[in-house]
mmCIF file of C-alpha atoms in Angstrom:
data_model
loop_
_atom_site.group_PDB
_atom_site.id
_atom_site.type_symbol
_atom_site.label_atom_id
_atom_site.label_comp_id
_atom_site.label_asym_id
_atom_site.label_seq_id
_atom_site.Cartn_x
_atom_site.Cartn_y
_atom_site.Cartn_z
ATOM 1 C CA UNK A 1 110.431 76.108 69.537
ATOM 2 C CA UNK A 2 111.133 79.790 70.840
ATOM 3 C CA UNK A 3 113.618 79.721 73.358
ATOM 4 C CA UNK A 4 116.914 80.885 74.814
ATOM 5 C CA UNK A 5 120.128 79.241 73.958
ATOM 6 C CA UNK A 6 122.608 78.870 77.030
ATOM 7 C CA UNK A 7 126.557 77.719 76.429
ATOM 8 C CA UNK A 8 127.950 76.086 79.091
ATOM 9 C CA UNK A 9 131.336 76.263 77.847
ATOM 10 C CA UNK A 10 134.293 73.928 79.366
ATOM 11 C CA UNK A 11 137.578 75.286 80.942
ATOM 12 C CA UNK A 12 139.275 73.427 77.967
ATOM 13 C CA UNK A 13 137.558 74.962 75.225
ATOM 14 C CA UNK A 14 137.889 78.374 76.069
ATOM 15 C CA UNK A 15 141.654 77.706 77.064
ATOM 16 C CA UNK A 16 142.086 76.904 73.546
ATOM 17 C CA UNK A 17 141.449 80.171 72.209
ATOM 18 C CA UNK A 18 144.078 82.890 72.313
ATOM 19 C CA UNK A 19 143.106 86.517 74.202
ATOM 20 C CA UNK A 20 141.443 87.864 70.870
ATOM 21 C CA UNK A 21 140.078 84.807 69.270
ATOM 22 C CA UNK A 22 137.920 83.952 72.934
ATOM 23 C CA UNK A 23 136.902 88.186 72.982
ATOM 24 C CA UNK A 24 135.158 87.753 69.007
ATOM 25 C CA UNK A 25 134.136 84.426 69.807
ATOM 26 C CA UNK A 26 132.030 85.697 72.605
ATOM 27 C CA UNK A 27 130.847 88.919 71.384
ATOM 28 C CA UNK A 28 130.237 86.993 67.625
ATOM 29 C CA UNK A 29 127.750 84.331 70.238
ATOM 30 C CA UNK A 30 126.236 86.925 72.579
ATOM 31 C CA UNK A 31 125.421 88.916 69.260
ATOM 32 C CA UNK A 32 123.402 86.055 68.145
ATOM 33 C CA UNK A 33 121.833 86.159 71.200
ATOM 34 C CA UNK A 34 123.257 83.382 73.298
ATOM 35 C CA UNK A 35 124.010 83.796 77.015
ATOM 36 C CA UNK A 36 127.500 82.026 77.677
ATOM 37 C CA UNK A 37 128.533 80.622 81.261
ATOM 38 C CA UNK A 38 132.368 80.433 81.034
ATOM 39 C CA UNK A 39 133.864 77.254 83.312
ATOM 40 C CA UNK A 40 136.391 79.728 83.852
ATOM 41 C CA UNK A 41 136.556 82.722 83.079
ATOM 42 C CA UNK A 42 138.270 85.463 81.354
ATOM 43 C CA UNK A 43 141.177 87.340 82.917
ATOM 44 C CA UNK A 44 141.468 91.196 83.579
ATOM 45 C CA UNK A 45 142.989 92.091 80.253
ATOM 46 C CA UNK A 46 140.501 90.444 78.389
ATOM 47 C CA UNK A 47 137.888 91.310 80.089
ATOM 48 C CA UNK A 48 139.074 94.848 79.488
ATOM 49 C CA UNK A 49 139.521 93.720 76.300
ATOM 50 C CA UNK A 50 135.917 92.585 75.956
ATOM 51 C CA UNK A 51 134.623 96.114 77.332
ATOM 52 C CA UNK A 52 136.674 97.610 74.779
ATOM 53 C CA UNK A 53 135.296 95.424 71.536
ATOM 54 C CA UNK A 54 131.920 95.631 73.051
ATOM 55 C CA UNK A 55 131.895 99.308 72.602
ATOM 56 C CA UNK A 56 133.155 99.357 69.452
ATOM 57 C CA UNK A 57 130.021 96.870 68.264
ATOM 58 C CA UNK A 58 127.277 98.563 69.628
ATOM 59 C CA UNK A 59 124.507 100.076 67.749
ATOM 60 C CA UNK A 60 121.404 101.981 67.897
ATOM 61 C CA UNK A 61 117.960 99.965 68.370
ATOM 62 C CA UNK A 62 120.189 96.928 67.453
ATOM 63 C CA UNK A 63 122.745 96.136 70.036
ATOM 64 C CA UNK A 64 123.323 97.723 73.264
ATOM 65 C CA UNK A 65 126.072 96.270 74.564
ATOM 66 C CA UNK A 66 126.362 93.253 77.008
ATOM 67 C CA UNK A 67 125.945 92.230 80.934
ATOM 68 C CA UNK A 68 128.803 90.383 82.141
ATOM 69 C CA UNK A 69 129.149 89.212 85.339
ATOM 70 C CA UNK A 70 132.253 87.233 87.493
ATOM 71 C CA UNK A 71 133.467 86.489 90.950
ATOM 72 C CA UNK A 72 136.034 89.037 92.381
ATOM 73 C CA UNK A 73 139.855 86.928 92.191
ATOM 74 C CA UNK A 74 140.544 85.078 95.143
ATOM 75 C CA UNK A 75 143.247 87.317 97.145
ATOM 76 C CA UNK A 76 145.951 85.188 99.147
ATOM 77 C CA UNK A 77 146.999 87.906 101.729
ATOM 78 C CA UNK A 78 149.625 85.685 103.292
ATOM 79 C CA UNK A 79 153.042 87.094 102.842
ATOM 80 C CA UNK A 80 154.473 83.702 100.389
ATOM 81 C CA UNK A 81 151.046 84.399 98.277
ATOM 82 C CA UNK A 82 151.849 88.005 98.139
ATOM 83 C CA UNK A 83 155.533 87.212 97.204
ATOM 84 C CA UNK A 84 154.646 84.761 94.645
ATOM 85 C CA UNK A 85 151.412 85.880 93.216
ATOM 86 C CA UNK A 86 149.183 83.990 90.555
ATOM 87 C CA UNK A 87 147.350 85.229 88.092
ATOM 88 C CA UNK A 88 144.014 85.729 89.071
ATOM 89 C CA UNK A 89 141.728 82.520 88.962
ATOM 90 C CA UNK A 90 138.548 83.845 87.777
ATOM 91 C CA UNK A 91 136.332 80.872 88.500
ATOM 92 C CA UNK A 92 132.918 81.081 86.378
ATOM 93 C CA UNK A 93 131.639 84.283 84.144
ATOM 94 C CA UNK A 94 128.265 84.683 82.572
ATOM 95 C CA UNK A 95 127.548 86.889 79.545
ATOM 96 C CA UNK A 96 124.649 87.452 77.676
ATOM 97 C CA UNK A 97 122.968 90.483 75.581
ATOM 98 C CA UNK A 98 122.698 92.779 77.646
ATOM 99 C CA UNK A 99 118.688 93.426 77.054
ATOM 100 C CA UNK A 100 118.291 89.601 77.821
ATOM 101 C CA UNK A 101 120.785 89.051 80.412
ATOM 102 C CA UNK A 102 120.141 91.050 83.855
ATOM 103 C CA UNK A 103 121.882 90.572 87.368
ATOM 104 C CA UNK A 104 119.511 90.438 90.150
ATOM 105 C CA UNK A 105 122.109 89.999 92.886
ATOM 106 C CA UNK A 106 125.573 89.620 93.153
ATOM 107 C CA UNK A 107 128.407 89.483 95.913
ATOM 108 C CA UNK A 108 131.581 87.244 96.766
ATOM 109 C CA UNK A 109 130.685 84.067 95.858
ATOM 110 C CA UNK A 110 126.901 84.320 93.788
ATOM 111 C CA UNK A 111 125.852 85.708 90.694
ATOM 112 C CA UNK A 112 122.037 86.063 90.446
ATOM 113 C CA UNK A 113 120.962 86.741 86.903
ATOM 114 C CA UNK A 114 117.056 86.703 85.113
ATOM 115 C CA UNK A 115 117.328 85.788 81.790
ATOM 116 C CA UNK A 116 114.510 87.196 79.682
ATOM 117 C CA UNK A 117 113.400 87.031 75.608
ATOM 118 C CA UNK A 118 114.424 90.259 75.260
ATOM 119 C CA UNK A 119 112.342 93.450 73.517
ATOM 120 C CA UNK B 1 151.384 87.306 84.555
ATOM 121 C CA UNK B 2 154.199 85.385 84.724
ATOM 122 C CA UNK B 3 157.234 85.682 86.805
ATOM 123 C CA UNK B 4 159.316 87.416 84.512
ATOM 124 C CA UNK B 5 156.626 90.198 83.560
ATOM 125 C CA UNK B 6 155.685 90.851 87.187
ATOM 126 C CA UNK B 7 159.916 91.441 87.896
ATOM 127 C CA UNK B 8 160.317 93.272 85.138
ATOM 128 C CA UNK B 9 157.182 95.514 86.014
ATOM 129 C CA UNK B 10 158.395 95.598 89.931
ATOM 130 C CA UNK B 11 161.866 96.362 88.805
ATOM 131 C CA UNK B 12 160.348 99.073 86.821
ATOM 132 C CA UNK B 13 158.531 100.273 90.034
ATOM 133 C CA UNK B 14 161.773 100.406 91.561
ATOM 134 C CA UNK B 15 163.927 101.987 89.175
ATOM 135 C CA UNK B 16 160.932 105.177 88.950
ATOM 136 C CA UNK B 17 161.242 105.438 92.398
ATOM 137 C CA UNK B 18 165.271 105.310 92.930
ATOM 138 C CA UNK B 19 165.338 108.416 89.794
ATOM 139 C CA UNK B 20 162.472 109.405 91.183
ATOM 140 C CA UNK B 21 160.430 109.929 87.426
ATOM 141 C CA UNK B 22 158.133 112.804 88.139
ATOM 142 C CA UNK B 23 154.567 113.475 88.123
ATOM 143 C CA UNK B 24 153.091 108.889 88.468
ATOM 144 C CA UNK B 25 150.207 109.132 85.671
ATOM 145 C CA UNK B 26 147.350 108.277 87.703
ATOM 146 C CA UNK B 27 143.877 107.486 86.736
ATOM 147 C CA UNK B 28 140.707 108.067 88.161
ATOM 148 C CA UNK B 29 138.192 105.032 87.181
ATOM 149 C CA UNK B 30 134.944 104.056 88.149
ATOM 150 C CA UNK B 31 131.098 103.321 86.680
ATOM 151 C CA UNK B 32 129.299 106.157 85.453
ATOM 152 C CA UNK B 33 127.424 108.767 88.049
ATOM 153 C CA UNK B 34 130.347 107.670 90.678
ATOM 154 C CA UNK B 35 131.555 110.636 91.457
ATOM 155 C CA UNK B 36 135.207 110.640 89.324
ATOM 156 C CA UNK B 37 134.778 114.197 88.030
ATOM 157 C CA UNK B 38 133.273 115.418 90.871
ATOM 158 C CA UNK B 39 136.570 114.453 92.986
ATOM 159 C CA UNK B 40 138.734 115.397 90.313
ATOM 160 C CA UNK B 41 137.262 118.798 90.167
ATOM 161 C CA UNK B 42 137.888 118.693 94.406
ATOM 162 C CA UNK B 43 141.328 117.656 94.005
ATOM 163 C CA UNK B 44 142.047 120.741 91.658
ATOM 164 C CA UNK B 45 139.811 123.379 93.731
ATOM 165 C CA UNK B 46 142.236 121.916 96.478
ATOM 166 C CA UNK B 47 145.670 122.318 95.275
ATOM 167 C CA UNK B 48 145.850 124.225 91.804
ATOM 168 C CA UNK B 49 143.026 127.306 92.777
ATOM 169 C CA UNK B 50 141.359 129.332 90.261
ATOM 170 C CA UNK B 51 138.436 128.384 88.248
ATOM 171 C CA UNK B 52 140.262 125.288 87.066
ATOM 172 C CA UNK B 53 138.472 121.979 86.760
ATOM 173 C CA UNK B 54 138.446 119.009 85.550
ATOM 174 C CA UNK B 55 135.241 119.132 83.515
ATOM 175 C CA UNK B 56 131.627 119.497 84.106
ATOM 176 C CA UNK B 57 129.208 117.356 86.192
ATOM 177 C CA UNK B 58 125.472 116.082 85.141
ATOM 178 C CA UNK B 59 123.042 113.889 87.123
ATOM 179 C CA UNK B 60 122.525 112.016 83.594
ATOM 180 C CA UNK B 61 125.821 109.605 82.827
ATOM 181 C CA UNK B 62 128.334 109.505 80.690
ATOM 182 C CA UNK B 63 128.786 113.390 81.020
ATOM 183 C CA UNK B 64 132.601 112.628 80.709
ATOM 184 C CA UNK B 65 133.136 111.294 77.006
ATOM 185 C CA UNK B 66 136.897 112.329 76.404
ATOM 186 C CA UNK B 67 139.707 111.484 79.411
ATOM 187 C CA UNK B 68 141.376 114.550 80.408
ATOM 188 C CA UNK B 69 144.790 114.899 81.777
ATOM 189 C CA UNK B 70 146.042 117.235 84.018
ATOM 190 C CA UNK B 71 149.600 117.392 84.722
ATOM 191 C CA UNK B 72 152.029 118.184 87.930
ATOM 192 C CA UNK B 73 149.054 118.284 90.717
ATOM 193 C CA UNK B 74 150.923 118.790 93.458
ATOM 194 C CA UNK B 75 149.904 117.980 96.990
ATOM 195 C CA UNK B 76 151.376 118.447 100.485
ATOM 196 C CA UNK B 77 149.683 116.254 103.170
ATOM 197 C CA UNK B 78 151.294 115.282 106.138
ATOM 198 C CA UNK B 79 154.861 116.888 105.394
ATOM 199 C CA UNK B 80 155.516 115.172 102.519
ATOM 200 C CA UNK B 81 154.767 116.795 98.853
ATOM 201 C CA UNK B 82 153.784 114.763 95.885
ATOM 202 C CA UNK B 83 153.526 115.595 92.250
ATOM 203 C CA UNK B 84 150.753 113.469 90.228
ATOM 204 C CA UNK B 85 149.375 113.518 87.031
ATOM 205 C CA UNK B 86 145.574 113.326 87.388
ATOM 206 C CA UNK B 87 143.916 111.467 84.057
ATOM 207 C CA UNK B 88 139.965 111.645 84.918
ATOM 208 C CA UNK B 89 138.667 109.180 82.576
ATOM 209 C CA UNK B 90 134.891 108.400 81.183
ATOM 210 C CA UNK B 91 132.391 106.011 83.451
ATOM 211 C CA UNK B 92 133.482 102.558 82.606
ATOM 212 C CA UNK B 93 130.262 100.294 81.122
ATOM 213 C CA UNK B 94 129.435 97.160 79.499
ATOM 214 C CA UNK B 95 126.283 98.531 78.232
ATOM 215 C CA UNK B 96 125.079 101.781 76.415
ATOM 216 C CA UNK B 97 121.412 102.497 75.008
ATOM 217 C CA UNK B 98 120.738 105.360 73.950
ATOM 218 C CA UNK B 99 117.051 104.792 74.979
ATOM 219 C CA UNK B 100 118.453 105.738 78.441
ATOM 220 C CA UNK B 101 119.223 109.186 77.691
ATOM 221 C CA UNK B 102 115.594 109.626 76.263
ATOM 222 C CA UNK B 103 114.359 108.859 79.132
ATOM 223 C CA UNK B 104 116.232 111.693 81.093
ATOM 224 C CA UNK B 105 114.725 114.064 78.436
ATOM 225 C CA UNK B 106 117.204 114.260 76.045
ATOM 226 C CA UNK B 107 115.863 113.714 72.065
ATOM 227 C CA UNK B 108 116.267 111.145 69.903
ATOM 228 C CA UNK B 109 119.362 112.478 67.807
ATOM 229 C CA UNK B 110 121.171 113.664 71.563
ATOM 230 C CA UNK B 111 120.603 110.481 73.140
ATOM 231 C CA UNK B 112 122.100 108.772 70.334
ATOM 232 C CA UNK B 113 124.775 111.336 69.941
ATOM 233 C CA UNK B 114 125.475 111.112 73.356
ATOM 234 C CA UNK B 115 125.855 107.031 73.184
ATOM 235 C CA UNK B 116 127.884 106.895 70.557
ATOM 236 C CA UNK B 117 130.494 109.669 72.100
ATOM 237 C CA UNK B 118 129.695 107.291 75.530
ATOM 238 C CA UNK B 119 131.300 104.341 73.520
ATOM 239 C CA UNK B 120 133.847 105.775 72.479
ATOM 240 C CA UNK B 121 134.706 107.430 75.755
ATOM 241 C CA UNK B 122 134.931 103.656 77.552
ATOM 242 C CA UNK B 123 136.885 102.862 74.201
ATOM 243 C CA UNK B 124 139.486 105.720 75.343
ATOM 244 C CA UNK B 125 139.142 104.588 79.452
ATOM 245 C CA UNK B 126 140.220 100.949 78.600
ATOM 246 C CA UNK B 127 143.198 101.906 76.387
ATOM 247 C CA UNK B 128 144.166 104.351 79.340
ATOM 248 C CA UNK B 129 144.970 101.381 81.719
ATOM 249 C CA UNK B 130 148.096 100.570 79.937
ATOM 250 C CA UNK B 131 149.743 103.681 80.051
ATOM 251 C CA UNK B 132 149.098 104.462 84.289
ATOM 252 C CA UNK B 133 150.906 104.230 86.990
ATOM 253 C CA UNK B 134 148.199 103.867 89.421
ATOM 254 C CA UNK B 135 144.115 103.864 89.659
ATOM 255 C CA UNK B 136 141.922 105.762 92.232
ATOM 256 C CA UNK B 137 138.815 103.859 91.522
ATOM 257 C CA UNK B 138 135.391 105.924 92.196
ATOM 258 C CA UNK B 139 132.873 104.034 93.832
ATOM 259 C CA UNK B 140 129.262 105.091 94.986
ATOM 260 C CA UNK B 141 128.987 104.188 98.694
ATOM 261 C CA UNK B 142 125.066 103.997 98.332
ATOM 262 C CA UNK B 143 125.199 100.914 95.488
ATOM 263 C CA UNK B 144 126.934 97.819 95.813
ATOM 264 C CA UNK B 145 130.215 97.381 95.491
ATOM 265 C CA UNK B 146 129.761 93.804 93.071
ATOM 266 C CA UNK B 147 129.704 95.716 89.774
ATOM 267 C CA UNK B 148 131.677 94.046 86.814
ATOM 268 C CA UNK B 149 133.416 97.208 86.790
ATOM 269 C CA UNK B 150 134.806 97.389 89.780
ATOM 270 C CA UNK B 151 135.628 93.778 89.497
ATOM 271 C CA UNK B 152 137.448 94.441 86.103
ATOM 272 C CA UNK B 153 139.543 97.654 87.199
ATOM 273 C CA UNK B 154 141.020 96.079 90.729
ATOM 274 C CA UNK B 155 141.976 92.295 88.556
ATOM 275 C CA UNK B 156 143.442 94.690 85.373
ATOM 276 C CA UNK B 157 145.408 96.535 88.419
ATOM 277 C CA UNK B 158 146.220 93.451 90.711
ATOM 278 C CA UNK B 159 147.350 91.811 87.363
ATOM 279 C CA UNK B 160 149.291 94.510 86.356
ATOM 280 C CA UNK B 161 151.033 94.877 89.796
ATOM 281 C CA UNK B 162 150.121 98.534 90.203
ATOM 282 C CA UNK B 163 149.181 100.587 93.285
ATOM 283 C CA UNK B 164 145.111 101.233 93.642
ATOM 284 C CA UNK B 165 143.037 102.909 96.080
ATOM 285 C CA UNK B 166 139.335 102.919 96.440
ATOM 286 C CA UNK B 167 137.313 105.936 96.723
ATOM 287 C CA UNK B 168 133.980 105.134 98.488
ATOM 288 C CA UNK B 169 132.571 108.363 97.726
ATOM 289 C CA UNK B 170 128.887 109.736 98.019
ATOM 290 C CA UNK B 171 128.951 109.467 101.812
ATOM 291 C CA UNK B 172 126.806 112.243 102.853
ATOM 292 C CA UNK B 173 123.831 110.351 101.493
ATOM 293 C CA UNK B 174 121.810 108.973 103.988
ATOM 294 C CA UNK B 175 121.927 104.957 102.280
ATOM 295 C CA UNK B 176 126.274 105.134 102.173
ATOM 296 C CA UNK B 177 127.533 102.255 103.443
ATOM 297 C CA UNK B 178 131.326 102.390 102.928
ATOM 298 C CA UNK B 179 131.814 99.413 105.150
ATOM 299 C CA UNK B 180 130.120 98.014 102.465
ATOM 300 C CA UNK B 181 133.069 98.125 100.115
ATOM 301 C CA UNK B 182 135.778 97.807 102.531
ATOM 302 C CA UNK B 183 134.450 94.419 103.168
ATOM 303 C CA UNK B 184 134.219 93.387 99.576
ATOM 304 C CA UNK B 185 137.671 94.387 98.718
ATOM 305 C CA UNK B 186 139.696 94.632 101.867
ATOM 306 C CA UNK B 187 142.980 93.797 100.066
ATOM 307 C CA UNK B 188 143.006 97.481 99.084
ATOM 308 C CA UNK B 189 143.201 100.907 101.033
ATOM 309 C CA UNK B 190 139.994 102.562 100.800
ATOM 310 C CA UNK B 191 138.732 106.146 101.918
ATOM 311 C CA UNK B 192 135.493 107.591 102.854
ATOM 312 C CA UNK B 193 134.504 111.053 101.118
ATOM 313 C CA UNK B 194 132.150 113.181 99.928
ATOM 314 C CA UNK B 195 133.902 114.804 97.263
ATOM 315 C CA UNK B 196 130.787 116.836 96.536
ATOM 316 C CA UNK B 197 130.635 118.345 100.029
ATOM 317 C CA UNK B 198 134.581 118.006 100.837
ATOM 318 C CA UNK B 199 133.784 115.572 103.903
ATOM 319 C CA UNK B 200 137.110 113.076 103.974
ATOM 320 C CA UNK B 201 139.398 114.937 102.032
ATOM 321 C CA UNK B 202 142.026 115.056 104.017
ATOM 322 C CA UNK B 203 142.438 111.266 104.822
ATOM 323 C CA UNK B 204 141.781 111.180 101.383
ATOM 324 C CA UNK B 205 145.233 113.209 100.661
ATOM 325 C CA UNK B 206 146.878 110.982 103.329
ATOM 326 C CA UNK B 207 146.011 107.557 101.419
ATOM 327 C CA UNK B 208 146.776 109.225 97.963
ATOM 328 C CA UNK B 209 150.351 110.051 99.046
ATOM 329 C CA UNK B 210 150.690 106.976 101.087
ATOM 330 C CA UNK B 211 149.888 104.840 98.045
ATOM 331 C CA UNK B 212 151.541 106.757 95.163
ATOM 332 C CA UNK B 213 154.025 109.121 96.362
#
């Protein structure tokens, strides 16, 4: 059967992983063509981190990099939340190939992405 | 970051400003075909003269492939002076296909020249983010704000506890809509410009000090 394979991966799985070991996992999956929806998501570093590793494995006519998409952090403006701020809370990503994954729409709260069978 | 890393980074702030290091490192971010060259080139036309600049400017992205660093910009708005150093660094991107470039005319072997020397120029942007002080990030007022770019630049500063201020530039285009941006990211100081036609500049130069002098 031809499809598309879609991980739904849990907020304890992916909290497993260490920074580098969750940045190959994901760029090892979306290489193999799998579009990943992260419970929650990565944080800033790695998603730098991702960019970064990305980059580094793309390649003509074969791989051209990935679309990633996740919510802007949650920003506490009240003085206490700016005196004692958390680490951003990232609350879902989604990452695919980037010539299968495509965002439609996005803003604050919504991610609206077509998901295709690629060239 | 925990507790400890954000005092020791705020201590850090501190201690800069009380020996007052010179010249805050700052970099200008954004997604390709923002507008981070084309303000970098205005900020140097502004305050160093000559034929200085930055680097050169193309409708076709990634025209920036290396970061460049200019050192001791110095700036007087307001009565105050401030000494920067200006890092204008390639268009961030999670993508790069080199079929792009063929399409805006380029051949085969430019267009995959030109995306390899693009990878490596987001390679050199992302290792950049450790080593600044501070981020102007570029955006074009005519798209919207939501890119994963954008996203990823304000969290890496916000994490970091660093200063950031948003350029919403292209405004002399009939479809800018800085209000736009403002609204999406309203925890951060953000200017109206066209860097290409020096509209905003000066407010521009206000925020800049205000935020990293």
């Amino acid at each position: 059967m031809q499809g598309i394979q879609l991980d739904l991966i849990s907020e304890a799985r992916i909290s497993q992983m260490a920074s580098m070991e969750k940045v190959r996992y994901i760029i090892d999956e979306v290489r193999k063509g799998k579009i990943l929806v992260l419970e929650k998501g990565l944080n800033p570093m790695e998603e730098a981190k991702l960019i970064e590793m990305t980059m580094s494995a793309i390649q003509p006519d074969v791989f051209s990099g990935i679309e990633m998409q996740s919510y802007p952090a949650n920003t506490d403006v009240s003085l206490l939340g700016k005196l004692f701020k958390k680490q951003s809370n990232k609350r879902l990503t989604v990452i695919g190939p980037a010539n299968q994954l495509k965002t439609l729409k996005k803003d604050r709260n919504l991610i609206s992405a077509l998901v295709s069978a690629g060239k | 970051m925990n507790m400890i890393k954000r005092f020791k980074v705020s201590f850090s702030k501190v201690f800069k400003k009380l020996f007052k290091k010179k010249g805050a490192c700052i970099g200008i971010y954004g997604p390709p075909n923002a507008g981070k060259t084309t303000l970098s080139n205005r900020i140097l036309r502004d305050w160093v003269g000559g034929e200085e600049t930055m680097g050169s400017v193309s409708h076709i992205a990634h025209e920036t492939r290396h970061a460049k660093r200019r050192n001791e910009v110095t700036i007087e708005t307001n009565g105050h002076t401030i000494s920067l150093d200006i890092v204008d660094t390639p268009g961030l991107a999670t993508k790069i296909d080199f079929h792009d470039f063929m399409e805006q005319g380029m051949s085969d072997s430019e267009s995959k020249k030109r995306s390899k020397e693009a990878t490596e120029g987001v390679i050199e942007a992302v290792k950049w983010l450790d080593d600044l002080d501070g981020v102007i990030l570029v955006m074009d007022a005519t798209e919207n704000p939501y890119t994963q770019v954008n996203v990823t630049v304000i969290g890496n500063m916000e994490a970091r506890n660093l200063p950031l201020l948003i350029v919403a530039n292209k405004v002399d285009l009939p479809d800018a809509d800085p209000g736009v941006i403002k609204e999406a990211f309203p925890q951060h100081p953000m200017v109206p410009v066209s860097a290409l036609e020096g509209v905003g500049m000066d407010s521009f130069y206000e925020a800049l000090a205000k935020q990293f002098g």
